[in-house]
mmCIF file of N, CA and C in Angstrom:
data_model
loop_
_atom_site.group_PDB
_atom_site.id
_atom_site.type_symbol
_atom_site.label_atom_id
_atom_site.label_comp_id
_atom_site.label_asym_id
_atom_site.label_seq_id
_atom_site.Cartn_x
_atom_site.Cartn_y
_atom_site.Cartn_z
ATOM 1 N N MET A 15 70.514 134.357 228.371
ATOM 2 C CA MET A 15 70.834 135.155 229.504
ATOM 3 C C MET A 15 72.244 135.807 229.056
ATOM 4 N N THR A 16 72.125 137.100 229.424
ATOM 5 C CA THR A 16 73.413 137.725 229.177
ATOM 6 C C THR A 16 74.491 137.566 230.102
ATOM 7 N N GLN A 17 75.804 137.926 229.968
ATOM 8 C CA GLN A 17 76.862 137.753 231.133
ATOM 9 C C GLN A 17 76.557 138.791 232.192
ATOM 10 N N GLU A 18 75.706 139.802 232.053
ATOM 11 C CA GLU A 18 75.313 140.576 233.212
ATOM 12 C C GLU A 18 74.358 139.809 234.075
ATOM 13 N N SER A 19 73.573 139.321 233.460
ATOM 14 C CA SER A 19 72.452 138.332 234.175
ATOM 15 C C SER A 19 73.139 137.562 234.891
ATOM 16 N N ASN A 20 74.063 136.653 234.299
ATOM 17 C CA ASN A 20 74.831 135.641 235.208
ATOM 18 C C ASN A 20 75.669 136.167 236.408
ATOM 19 N N LEU A 21 76.083 137.150 236.104
ATOM 20 C CA LEU A 21 76.945 137.822 237.174
ATOM 21 C C LEU A 21 75.969 138.235 238.365
ATOM 22 N N HIS A 22 74.861 138.811 237.872
ATOM 23 C CA HIS A 22 73.810 139.239 238.784
ATOM 24 C C HIS A 22 73.316 137.976 239.762
ATOM 25 N N LEU A 23 73.305 136.875 239.179
ATOM 26 C CA LEU A 23 72.785 135.714 239.758
ATOM 27 C C LEU A 23 73.722 135.162 240.873
ATOM 28 N N ILE A 24 75.141 135.161 240.259
ATOM 29 C CA ILE A 24 76.222 134.786 241.191
ATOM 30 C C ILE A 24 76.356 135.752 242.540
ATOM 31 N N HIS A 25 76.151 136.846 242.101
ATOM 32 C CA HIS A 25 76.045 137.877 243.264
ATOM 33 C C HIS A 25 74.895 137.658 244.494
ATOM 34 N N ALA A 26 74.035 137.166 243.703
ATOM 35 C CA ALA A 26 72.679 136.960 244.580
ATOM 36 C C ALA A 26 73.133 135.698 245.443
ATOM 37 N N ALA A 27 73.556 134.766 244.880
ATOM 38 C CA ALA A 27 74.086 133.486 245.594
ATOM 39 C C ALA A 27 74.899 133.784 246.811
ATOM 40 N N TYR A 28 75.914 134.780 246.687
ATOM 41 C CA TYR A 28 76.702 135.119 247.807
ATOM 42 C C TYR A 28 75.947 136.057 248.634
ATOM 43 N N ARG A 29 74.996 136.673 248.406
ATOM 44 C CA ARG A 29 74.142 137.331 249.413
ATOM 45 C C ARG A 29 73.372 136.361 250.208
ATOM 46 N N ALA A 30 72.969 135.588 249.347
ATOM 47 C CA ALA A 30 72.338 134.323 250.348
ATOM 48 C C ALA A 30 73.187 133.374 251.120
ATOM 49 N N PHE A 31 74.505 133.511 250.634
ATOM 50 C CA PHE A 31 75.414 132.734 251.618
ATOM 51 C C PHE A 31 75.608 133.761 253.033
ATOM 52 N N HIS A 32 75.710 134.997 252.702
ATOM 53 C CA HIS A 32 75.860 135.977 253.579
ATOM 54 C C HIS A 32 74.768 136.030 254.735
ATOM 55 N N ASP A 33 73.741 136.050 254.134
ATOM 56 C CA ASP A 33 72.386 136.043 254.990
ATOM 57 C C ASP A 33 71.988 134.638 255.454
ATOM 58 N N ARG A 34 72.723 133.695 254.992
ATOM 59 C CA ARG A 34 72.368 132.255 255.405
ATOM 60 C C ARG A 34 70.974 131.908 255.220
ATOM 61 N N ASP A 35 70.653 132.313 253.867
ATOM 62 C CA ASP A 35 69.142 132.232 253.539
ATOM 63 C C ASP A 35 69.284 131.164 252.410
ATOM 64 N N VAL A 36 68.969 129.861 252.885
ATOM 65 C CA VAL A 36 68.947 128.669 251.785
ATOM 66 C C VAL A 36 67.989 128.799 250.782
ATOM 67 N N ASP A 37 66.922 129.382 251.233
ATOM 68 C CA ASP A 37 65.739 129.294 249.929
ATOM 69 C C ASP A 37 66.333 130.459 248.981
ATOM 70 N N ALA A 38 67.162 131.536 249.464
ATOM 71 C CA ALA A 38 67.380 132.479 248.439
ATOM 72 C C ALA A 38 68.467 131.710 247.494
ATOM 73 N N LEU A 39 69.332 131.065 248.144
ATOM 74 C CA LEU A 39 70.440 130.468 247.545
ATOM 75 C C LEU A 39 69.762 129.197 246.373
ATOM 76 N N LEU A 40 69.073 128.315 247.032
ATOM 77 C CA LEU A 40 68.262 127.488 245.976
ATOM 78 C C LEU A 40 67.549 128.166 244.851
ATOM 79 N N ALA A 41 67.066 129.138 244.977
ATOM 80 C CA ALA A 41 66.292 130.208 243.858
ATOM 81 C C ALA A 41 67.405 130.236 242.710
ATOM 82 N N VAL A 42 68.578 130.388 243.235
ATOM 83 C CA VAL A 42 69.665 130.595 241.980
ATOM 84 C C VAL A 42 69.924 129.224 241.468
ATOM 85 N N LEU A 43 69.896 128.400 241.976
ATOM 86 C CA LEU A 43 70.262 126.790 241.530
ATOM 87 C C LEU A 43 69.221 126.029 240.781
ATOM 88 N N ALA A 44 69.806 125.648 239.718
ATOM 89 C CA ALA A 44 68.750 124.634 238.998
ATOM 90 C C ALA A 44 68.347 123.413 239.969
ATOM 91 N N GLU A 45 67.322 122.849 239.364
ATOM 92 C CA GLU A 45 66.700 121.688 240.305
ATOM 93 C C GLU A 45 67.745 120.437 240.328
ATOM 94 N N ASP A 46 68.557 120.493 239.402
ATOM 95 C CA ASP A 46 69.444 119.186 239.187
ATOM 96 C C ASP A 46 70.965 119.743 239.295
ATOM 97 N N VAL A 47 71.167 120.695 240.036
ATOM 98 C CA VAL A 47 72.414 121.414 240.202
ATOM 99 C C VAL A 47 73.444 120.479 240.726
ATOM 100 N N GLU A 48 74.693 120.424 240.212
ATOM 101 C CA GLU A 48 75.752 119.773 240.629
ATOM 102 C C GLU A 48 76.693 120.526 241.723
ATOM 103 N N TRP A 49 76.747 120.238 242.891
ATOM 104 C CA TRP A 49 77.420 121.008 244.048
ATOM 105 C C TRP A 49 78.698 120.102 244.255
ATOM 106 N N ILE A 50 79.799 120.592 243.889
ATOM 107 C CA ILE A 50 81.181 119.790 244.015
ATOM 108 C C ILE A 50 82.038 120.271 244.799
ATOM 109 N N HIS A 51 82.762 119.413 245.771
ATOM 110 C CA HIS A 51 83.669 119.738 246.533
ATOM 111 C C HIS A 51 84.921 118.805 246.398
ATOM 112 N N PRO A 52 86.005 119.244 246.971
ATOM 113 C CA PRO A 52 86.953 118.377 246.555
ATOM 114 C C PRO A 52 87.148 116.999 247.067
ATOM 115 N N GLU A 53 87.589 115.876 246.672
ATOM 116 C CA GLU A 53 87.409 114.570 247.271
ATOM 117 C C GLU A 53 88.232 114.405 248.544
ATOM 118 N N GLY A 54 89.147 115.195 248.709
ATOM 119 C CA GLY A 54 89.936 115.429 249.950
ATOM 120 C C GLY A 54 89.216 115.589 251.199
ATOM 121 N N MET A 55 87.909 116.147 251.001
ATOM 122 C CA MET A 55 87.221 116.452 252.067
ATOM 123 C C MET A 55 86.074 115.335 252.297
ATOM 124 N N ARG A 56 86.247 114.169 251.801
ATOM 125 C CA ARG A 56 85.267 113.221 251.996
ATOM 126 C C ARG A 56 85.272 112.556 253.423
ATOM 127 N N PRO A 57 86.538 112.568 254.042
ATOM 128 C CA PRO A 57 86.691 111.936 255.356
ATOM 129 C C PRO A 57 85.678 112.920 256.440
ATOM 130 N N TYR A 58 85.389 114.080 256.010
ATOM 131 C CA TYR A 58 84.584 114.894 256.856
ATOM 132 C C TYR A 58 83.029 115.042 256.461
ATOM 133 N N GLY A 59 82.725 114.205 255.320
ATOM 134 C CA GLY A 59 81.444 114.091 254.736
ATOM 135 C C GLY A 59 81.124 115.524 253.891
ATOM 136 N N LEU A 60 82.059 115.953 253.628
ATOM 137 C CA LEU A 60 82.074 117.280 252.713
ATOM 138 C C LEU A 60 82.683 117.061 251.139
ATOM 139 N N GLY A 61 83.104 115.846 250.854
ATOM 140 C CA GLY A 61 83.916 115.672 249.508
ATOM 141 C C GLY A 61 82.598 115.258 248.501
ATOM 142 N N GLY A 62 82.998 115.280 247.271
ATOM 143 C CA GLY A 62 82.300 114.843 246.310
ATOM 144 C C GLY A 62 81.344 115.620 245.789
ATOM 145 N N THR A 63 80.286 115.048 244.785
ATOM 146 C CA THR A 63 79.139 115.906 244.395
ATOM 147 C C THR A 63 77.947 115.519 244.815
ATOM 148 N N LYS A 64 77.386 116.670 245.128
ATOM 149 C CA LYS A 64 76.079 116.615 245.805
ATOM 150 C C LYS A 64 75.094 117.002 244.357
ATOM 151 N N VAL A 65 73.915 116.228 244.328
ATOM 152 C CA VAL A 65 72.953 116.609 243.118
ATOM 153 C C VAL A 65 71.738 117.234 243.538
ATOM 154 N N GLY A 66 71.197 118.323 243.073
ATOM 155 C CA GLY A 66 70.072 118.961 243.312
ATOM 156 C C GLY A 66 69.916 119.693 244.604
ATOM 157 N N HIS A 67 68.607 120.248 244.755
ATOM 158 C CA HIS A 67 68.626 121.152 246.013
ATOM 159 C C HIS A 67 68.440 120.117 247.098
ATOM 160 N N ALA A 68 67.888 118.833 247.198
ATOM 161 C CA ALA A 68 68.152 118.308 248.339
ATOM 162 C C ALA A 68 69.632 117.859 248.674
ATOM 163 N N GLY A 69 70.301 117.689 247.694
ATOM 164 C CA GLY A 69 71.704 117.380 248.050
ATOM 165 C C GLY A 69 72.427 118.553 248.520
ATOM 166 N N VAL A 70 72.140 119.748 247.957
ATOM 167 C CA VAL A 70 72.696 121.331 248.447
ATOM 168 C C VAL A 70 72.363 121.374 249.960
ATOM 169 N N LYS A 71 71.028 121.045 250.351
ATOM 170 C CA LYS A 71 70.486 121.242 251.548
ATOM 171 C C LYS A 71 71.089 120.170 252.530
ATOM 172 N N GLU A 72 71.357 119.071 252.038
ATOM 173 C CA GLU A 72 72.111 117.970 252.869
ATOM 174 C C GLU A 72 73.264 118.480 253.224
ATOM 175 N N PHE A 73 74.148 119.147 252.151
ATOM 176 C CA PHE A 73 75.420 119.480 252.636
ATOM 177 C C PHE A 73 75.501 120.761 253.253
ATOM 178 N N LEU A 74 74.668 121.600 253.446
ATOM 179 C CA LEU A 74 74.563 122.625 254.043
ATOM 180 C C LEU A 74 74.395 122.441 255.605
ATOM 181 N N ALA A 75 73.394 121.477 255.638
ATOM 182 C CA ALA A 75 73.009 121.044 257.024
ATOM 183 C C ALA A 75 74.281 120.213 257.527
ATOM 184 N N HIS A 76 75.036 119.571 256.768
ATOM 185 C CA HIS A 76 76.102 118.869 257.471
ATOM 186 C C HIS A 76 77.351 119.910 257.969
ATOM 187 N N VAL A 77 77.680 120.892 257.298
ATOM 188 C CA VAL A 77 78.589 121.714 257.600
ATOM 189 C C VAL A 77 78.885 121.990 258.944
ATOM 190 N N PRO A 78 77.655 122.299 259.744
ATOM 191 C CA PRO A 78 77.906 122.861 261.187
ATOM 192 C C PRO A 78 78.257 121.546 261.950
ATOM 193 N N THR A 79 78.221 120.235 261.595
ATOM 194 C CA THR A 79 78.800 119.208 262.442
ATOM 195 C C THR A 79 80.206 119.154 262.271
ATOM 196 N N VAL A 80 81.065 119.909 261.142
ATOM 197 C CA VAL A 80 82.247 119.697 261.058
ATOM 198 C C VAL A 80 82.963 120.950 261.307
ATOM 199 N N LEU A 81 82.304 122.152 261.440
ATOM 200 C CA LEU A 81 82.973 123.549 261.598
ATOM 201 C C LEU A 81 82.052 124.304 262.590
ATOM 202 N N GLY A 82 82.870 125.118 263.122
ATOM 203 C CA GLY A 82 81.990 126.162 264.064
ATOM 204 C C GLY A 82 81.476 127.274 263.524
ATOM 205 N N GLY A 83 81.869 127.476 262.256
ATOM 206 C CA GLY A 83 81.597 128.731 261.559
ATOM 207 C C GLY A 83 82.083 129.081 260.134
ATOM 208 N N MET A 84 81.705 129.620 259.216
ATOM 209 C CA MET A 84 82.261 129.989 258.073
ATOM 210 C C MET A 84 81.542 131.518 257.376
ATOM 211 N N ARG A 85 82.424 132.144 256.859
ATOM 212 C CA ARG A 85 81.955 133.539 256.189
ATOM 213 C C ARG A 85 82.931 133.594 254.972
ATOM 214 N N LEU A 86 82.044 133.701 253.850
ATOM 215 C CA LEU A 86 82.596 133.723 252.295
ATOM 216 C C LEU A 86 82.911 135.426 252.106
ATOM 217 N N HIS A 87 83.954 135.521 251.479
ATOM 218 C CA HIS A 87 84.159 136.847 250.914
ATOM 219 C C HIS A 87 84.892 136.816 249.662
ATOM 220 N N PRO A 88 83.775 136.660 248.481
ATOM 221 C CA PRO A 88 84.386 136.732 247.198
ATOM 222 C C PRO A 88 84.956 138.074 247.001
ATOM 223 N N LEU A 89 86.085 138.075 246.216
ATOM 224 C CA LEU A 89 86.789 139.335 245.919
ATOM 225 C C LEU A 89 86.986 139.661 244.262
ATOM 226 N N GLU A 90 86.855 138.576 243.624
ATOM 227 C CA GLU A 90 87.178 139.006 242.287
ATOM 228 C C GLU A 90 86.142 137.834 241.401
ATOM 229 N N PHE A 91 85.282 138.624 240.474
ATOM 230 C CA PHE A 91 84.428 137.689 239.543
ATOM 231 C C PHE A 91 85.042 137.795 238.239
ATOM 232 N N VAL A 92 85.195 136.576 237.547
ATOM 233 C CA VAL A 92 85.878 136.649 236.180
ATOM 234 C C VAL A 92 84.758 135.758 235.340
ATOM 235 N N GLN A 93 84.163 136.376 234.387
ATOM 236 C CA GLN A 93 83.255 135.697 233.718
ATOM 237 C C GLN A 93 83.521 135.281 232.053
ATOM 238 N N SER A 94 83.278 134.297 231.451
ATOM 239 C CA SER A 94 83.296 133.978 230.135
ATOM 240 C C SER A 94 82.482 132.975 229.875
ATOM 241 N N GLY A 95 81.509 133.478 228.916
ATOM 242 C CA GLY A 95 80.193 132.671 228.271
ATOM 243 C C GLY A 95 79.517 132.285 229.467
ATOM 244 N N ASP A 96 79.312 131.140 229.841
ATOM 245 C CA ASP A 96 78.095 130.693 230.797
ATOM 246 C C ASP A 96 79.002 130.356 231.946
ATOM 247 N N ARG A 97 80.103 130.803 232.339
ATOM 248 C CA ARG A 97 81.023 130.482 233.164
ATOM 249 C C ARG A 97 81.209 131.728 233.913
ATOM 250 N N VAL A 98 81.122 131.582 235.303
ATOM 251 C CA VAL A 98 81.621 132.625 236.376
ATOM 252 C C VAL A 98 82.561 131.900 237.385
ATOM 253 N N VAL A 99 83.831 132.640 237.368
ATOM 254 C CA VAL A 99 84.727 132.013 238.371
ATOM 255 C C VAL A 99 85.002 133.226 239.363
ATOM 256 N N VAL A 100 85.024 132.774 240.513
ATOM 257 C CA VAL A 100 85.040 133.663 241.734
ATOM 258 C C VAL A 100 86.072 133.522 242.509
ATOM 259 N N PHE A 101 87.142 134.319 242.810
ATOM 260 C CA PHE A 101 88.357 134.250 243.789
ATOM 261 C C PHE A 101 87.904 134.738 245.062
ATOM 262 N N GLY A 102 88.161 134.168 246.082
ATOM 263 C CA GLY A 102 87.664 134.820 247.447
ATOM 264 C C GLY A 102 88.622 134.282 248.518
ATOM 265 N N VAL A 103 88.220 134.652 249.693
ATOM 266 C CA VAL A 103 88.759 134.099 251.168
ATOM 267 C C VAL A 103 87.615 133.767 251.890
ATOM 268 N N ARG A 104 87.786 132.706 252.675
ATOM 269 C CA ARG A 104 86.620 132.414 253.433
ATOM 270 C C ARG A 104 87.305 132.123 254.851
ATOM 271 N N ASP A 105 86.614 132.916 255.934
ATOM 272 C CA ASP A 105 86.960 132.779 257.330
ATOM 273 C C ASP A 105 86.402 131.549 257.761
ATOM 274 N N VAL A 106 87.121 130.704 258.380
ATOM 275 C CA VAL A 106 86.567 129.196 258.685
ATOM 276 C C VAL A 106 87.078 129.273 260.061
ATOM 277 N N THR A 107 85.845 129.033 261.012
ATOM 278 C CA THR A 107 86.154 128.539 262.520
ATOM 279 C C THR A 107 85.948 127.126 262.751
ATOM 280 N N SER A 108 86.784 126.620 263.496
ATOM 281 C CA SER A 108 86.705 125.240 264.032
ATOM 282 C C SER A 108 85.668 125.174 265.098
ATOM 283 N N HIS A 109 85.486 124.037 265.545
ATOM 284 C CA HIS A 109 84.753 123.824 266.604
ATOM 285 C C HIS A 109 85.430 124.146 268.037
ATOM 286 N N SER A 110 86.864 124.282 267.926
ATOM 287 C CA SER A 110 87.490 124.699 269.270
ATOM 288 C C SER A 110 87.631 126.212 269.207
ATOM 289 N N GLY A 111 87.169 126.924 268.269
ATOM 290 C CA GLY A 111 87.109 128.361 268.279
ATOM 291 C C GLY A 111 88.277 129.061 267.364
ATOM 292 N N HIS A 112 89.022 128.402 266.776
ATOM 293 C CA HIS A 112 90.467 128.815 265.975
ATOM 294 C C HIS A 112 89.880 129.199 264.771
ATOM 295 N N THR A 113 90.189 130.371 264.183
ATOM 296 C CA THR A 113 89.618 130.974 262.863
ATOM 297 C C THR A 113 90.980 131.033 262.111
ATOM 298 N N GLU A 114 90.610 130.965 260.750
ATOM 299 C CA GLU A 114 91.759 130.927 259.946
ATOM 300 C C GLU A 114 91.130 131.756 258.435
ATOM 301 N N SER A 115 91.806 132.261 257.731
ATOM 302 C CA SER A 115 91.204 132.728 256.493
ATOM 303 C C SER A 115 91.820 131.935 255.334
ATOM 304 N N LEU A 116 90.972 131.443 254.688
ATOM 305 C CA LEU A 116 91.646 130.299 253.519
ATOM 306 C C LEU A 116 91.129 130.799 252.108
ATOM 307 N N ASP A 117 91.949 130.617 251.148
ATOM 308 C CA ASP A 117 91.484 131.068 249.708
ATOM 309 C C ASP A 117 90.703 129.898 249.215
ATOM 310 N N PHE A 118 89.791 130.576 248.288
ATOM 311 C CA PHE A 118 88.992 129.569 247.532
ATOM 312 C C PHE A 118 88.853 130.210 246.072
ATOM 313 N N VAL A 119 88.520 129.166 245.172
ATOM 314 C CA VAL A 119 87.872 129.589 243.784
ATOM 315 C C VAL A 119 86.699 128.648 243.690
ATOM 316 N N HIS A 120 85.606 129.568 243.344
ATOM 317 C CA HIS A 120 84.336 128.775 242.850
ATOM 318 C C HIS A 120 84.358 128.923 241.403
ATOM 319 N N SER A 121 83.856 127.807 240.802
ATOM 320 C CA SER A 121 83.748 127.956 239.345
ATOM 321 C C SER A 121 82.129 127.548 239.306
ATOM 322 N N TRP A 122 81.563 128.438 238.652
ATOM 323 C CA TRP A 122 80.219 128.573 238.520
ATOM 324 C C TRP A 122 79.678 128.255 237.125
ATOM 325 N N THR A 123 78.791 127.357 236.657
ATOM 326 C CA THR A 123 78.430 127.250 235.376
ATOM 327 C C THR A 123 76.866 127.396 235.299
ATOM 328 N N LEU A 124 76.151 128.342 234.432
ATOM 329 C CA LEU A 124 75.061 128.775 234.439
ATOM 330 C C LEU A 124 74.314 128.489 232.930
ATOM 331 N N ARG A 125 72.958 128.087 233.107
ATOM 332 C CA ARG A 125 72.127 127.991 232.001
ATOM 333 C C ARG A 125 70.733 128.039 232.262
ATOM 334 N N GLY A 126 70.051 128.896 231.264
ATOM 335 C CA GLY A 126 68.577 129.210 231.335
ATOM 336 C C GLY A 126 68.410 129.743 232.571
ATOM 337 N N GLY A 127 69.340 130.678 233.170
ATOM 338 C CA GLY A 127 68.842 131.703 234.461
ATOM 339 C C GLY A 127 69.138 130.931 235.740
ATOM 340 N N ARG A 128 69.818 129.931 235.583
ATOM 341 C CA ARG A 128 70.283 129.102 237.034
ATOM 342 C C ARG A 128 71.470 128.645 236.905
ATOM 343 N N ALA A 129 72.124 128.320 238.065
ATOM 344 C CA ALA A 129 73.470 127.787 238.097
ATOM 345 C C ALA A 129 73.168 126.185 237.965
ATOM 346 N N VAL A 130 73.938 125.669 237.274
ATOM 347 C CA VAL A 130 73.675 124.148 236.954
ATOM 348 C C VAL A 130 75.028 123.337 237.580
ATOM 349 N N ARG A 131 75.879 124.185 238.053
ATOM 350 C CA ARG A 131 77.137 123.495 238.531
ATOM 351 C C ARG A 131 77.908 124.534 239.432
ATOM 352 N N MET A 132 78.303 124.085 240.579
ATOM 353 C CA MET A 132 79.333 124.903 241.448
ATOM 354 C C MET A 132 80.496 124.085 241.887
ATOM 355 N N GLU A 133 81.484 124.435 241.462
ATOM 356 C CA GLU A 133 82.756 123.770 241.986
ATOM 357 C C GLU A 133 83.466 124.559 242.798
ATOM 358 N N ASP A 134 83.846 123.933 244.098
ATOM 359 C CA ASP A 134 84.660 124.741 245.144
ATOM 360 C C ASP A 134 85.919 124.072 245.239
ATOM 361 N N ILE A 135 86.890 125.016 245.061
ATOM 362 C CA ILE A 135 88.318 124.507 244.984
ATOM 363 C C ILE A 135 89.082 125.418 246.045
ATOM 364 N N PHE A 136 89.859 124.288 246.754
ATOM 365 C CA PHE A 136 90.630 125.046 247.822
ATOM 366 C C PHE A 136 91.793 123.796 248.207
ATOM 367 N N ASP A 137 92.597 124.547 249.165
ATOM 368 C CA ASP A 137 93.668 123.757 249.656
ATOM 369 C C ASP A 137 93.026 122.782 250.882
ATOM 370 N N THR A 138 92.826 121.574 250.441
ATOM 371 C CA THR A 138 92.287 120.617 251.739
ATOM 372 C C THR A 138 93.222 120.325 252.790
ATOM 373 N N VAL A 139 94.592 120.324 252.663
ATOM 374 C CA VAL A 139 95.427 120.130 253.706
ATOM 375 C C VAL A 139 95.205 121.162 254.856
ATOM 376 N N LEU A 140 95.200 122.527 254.389
ATOM 377 C CA LEU A 140 94.930 123.644 255.260
ATOM 378 C C LEU A 140 93.559 123.352 255.905
ATOM 379 N N PHE A 141 92.558 123.066 255.116
ATOM 380 C CA PHE A 141 91.193 122.916 255.761
ATOM 381 C C PHE A 141 91.357 121.748 256.847
ATOM 382 N N HIS A 142 91.850 120.782 256.472
ATOM 383 C CA HIS A 142 91.865 119.511 257.179
ATOM 384 C C HIS A 142 92.545 119.956 258.832
ATOM 385 N N ARG A 143 93.654 120.609 258.533
ATOM 386 C CA ARG A 143 94.362 121.086 259.796
ATOM 387 C C ARG A 143 93.418 122.000 260.789
ATOM 388 N N LEU A 144 92.620 122.961 260.194
ATOM 389 C CA LEU A 144 91.892 123.879 260.842
ATOM 390 C C LEU A 144 90.648 122.863 261.477
ATOM 391 N N ILE A 145 90.360 121.979 260.934
ATOM 392 C CA ILE A 145 89.168 121.217 261.376
ATOM 393 C C ILE A 145 89.600 120.472 262.572
ATOM 394 N N GLU A 146 90.936 120.129 262.567
ATOM 395 C CA GLU A 146 91.260 119.011 263.446
ATOM 396 C C GLU A 146 92.179 119.839 264.743
ATOM 397 N N SER A 147 91.913 121.236 264.687
ATOM 398 C CA SER A 147 92.466 122.102 265.619
ATOM 399 C C SER A 147 91.808 122.361 266.758
#
């Protein structure tokens, strides 16, 4: 895969997020993908590593039990070899209706035309405050 192809795949993942199209997202992910979120989110069932399509679907199904909504806005894509790092902002809405914009960094690793790893990096303290608002 070329770096251009890798970047195209990651853009497809964000289109799938935007469209809330789980099947399109899974098409970008390897069957044994590692889907990683900060351990600090474990109290809400959102921390740690989920593995495979089933793990990603379980994670995505759990998010609405904790949050009222979320929109991702990827702003910058930096690639090196088989890695694409995305800097962005997510608009997160609590169940009480309070919305905040929170920065994120997503680190994607690709092999054989699929994402094999996605790590979400963000300030868990701010996220906790929003969930609890």
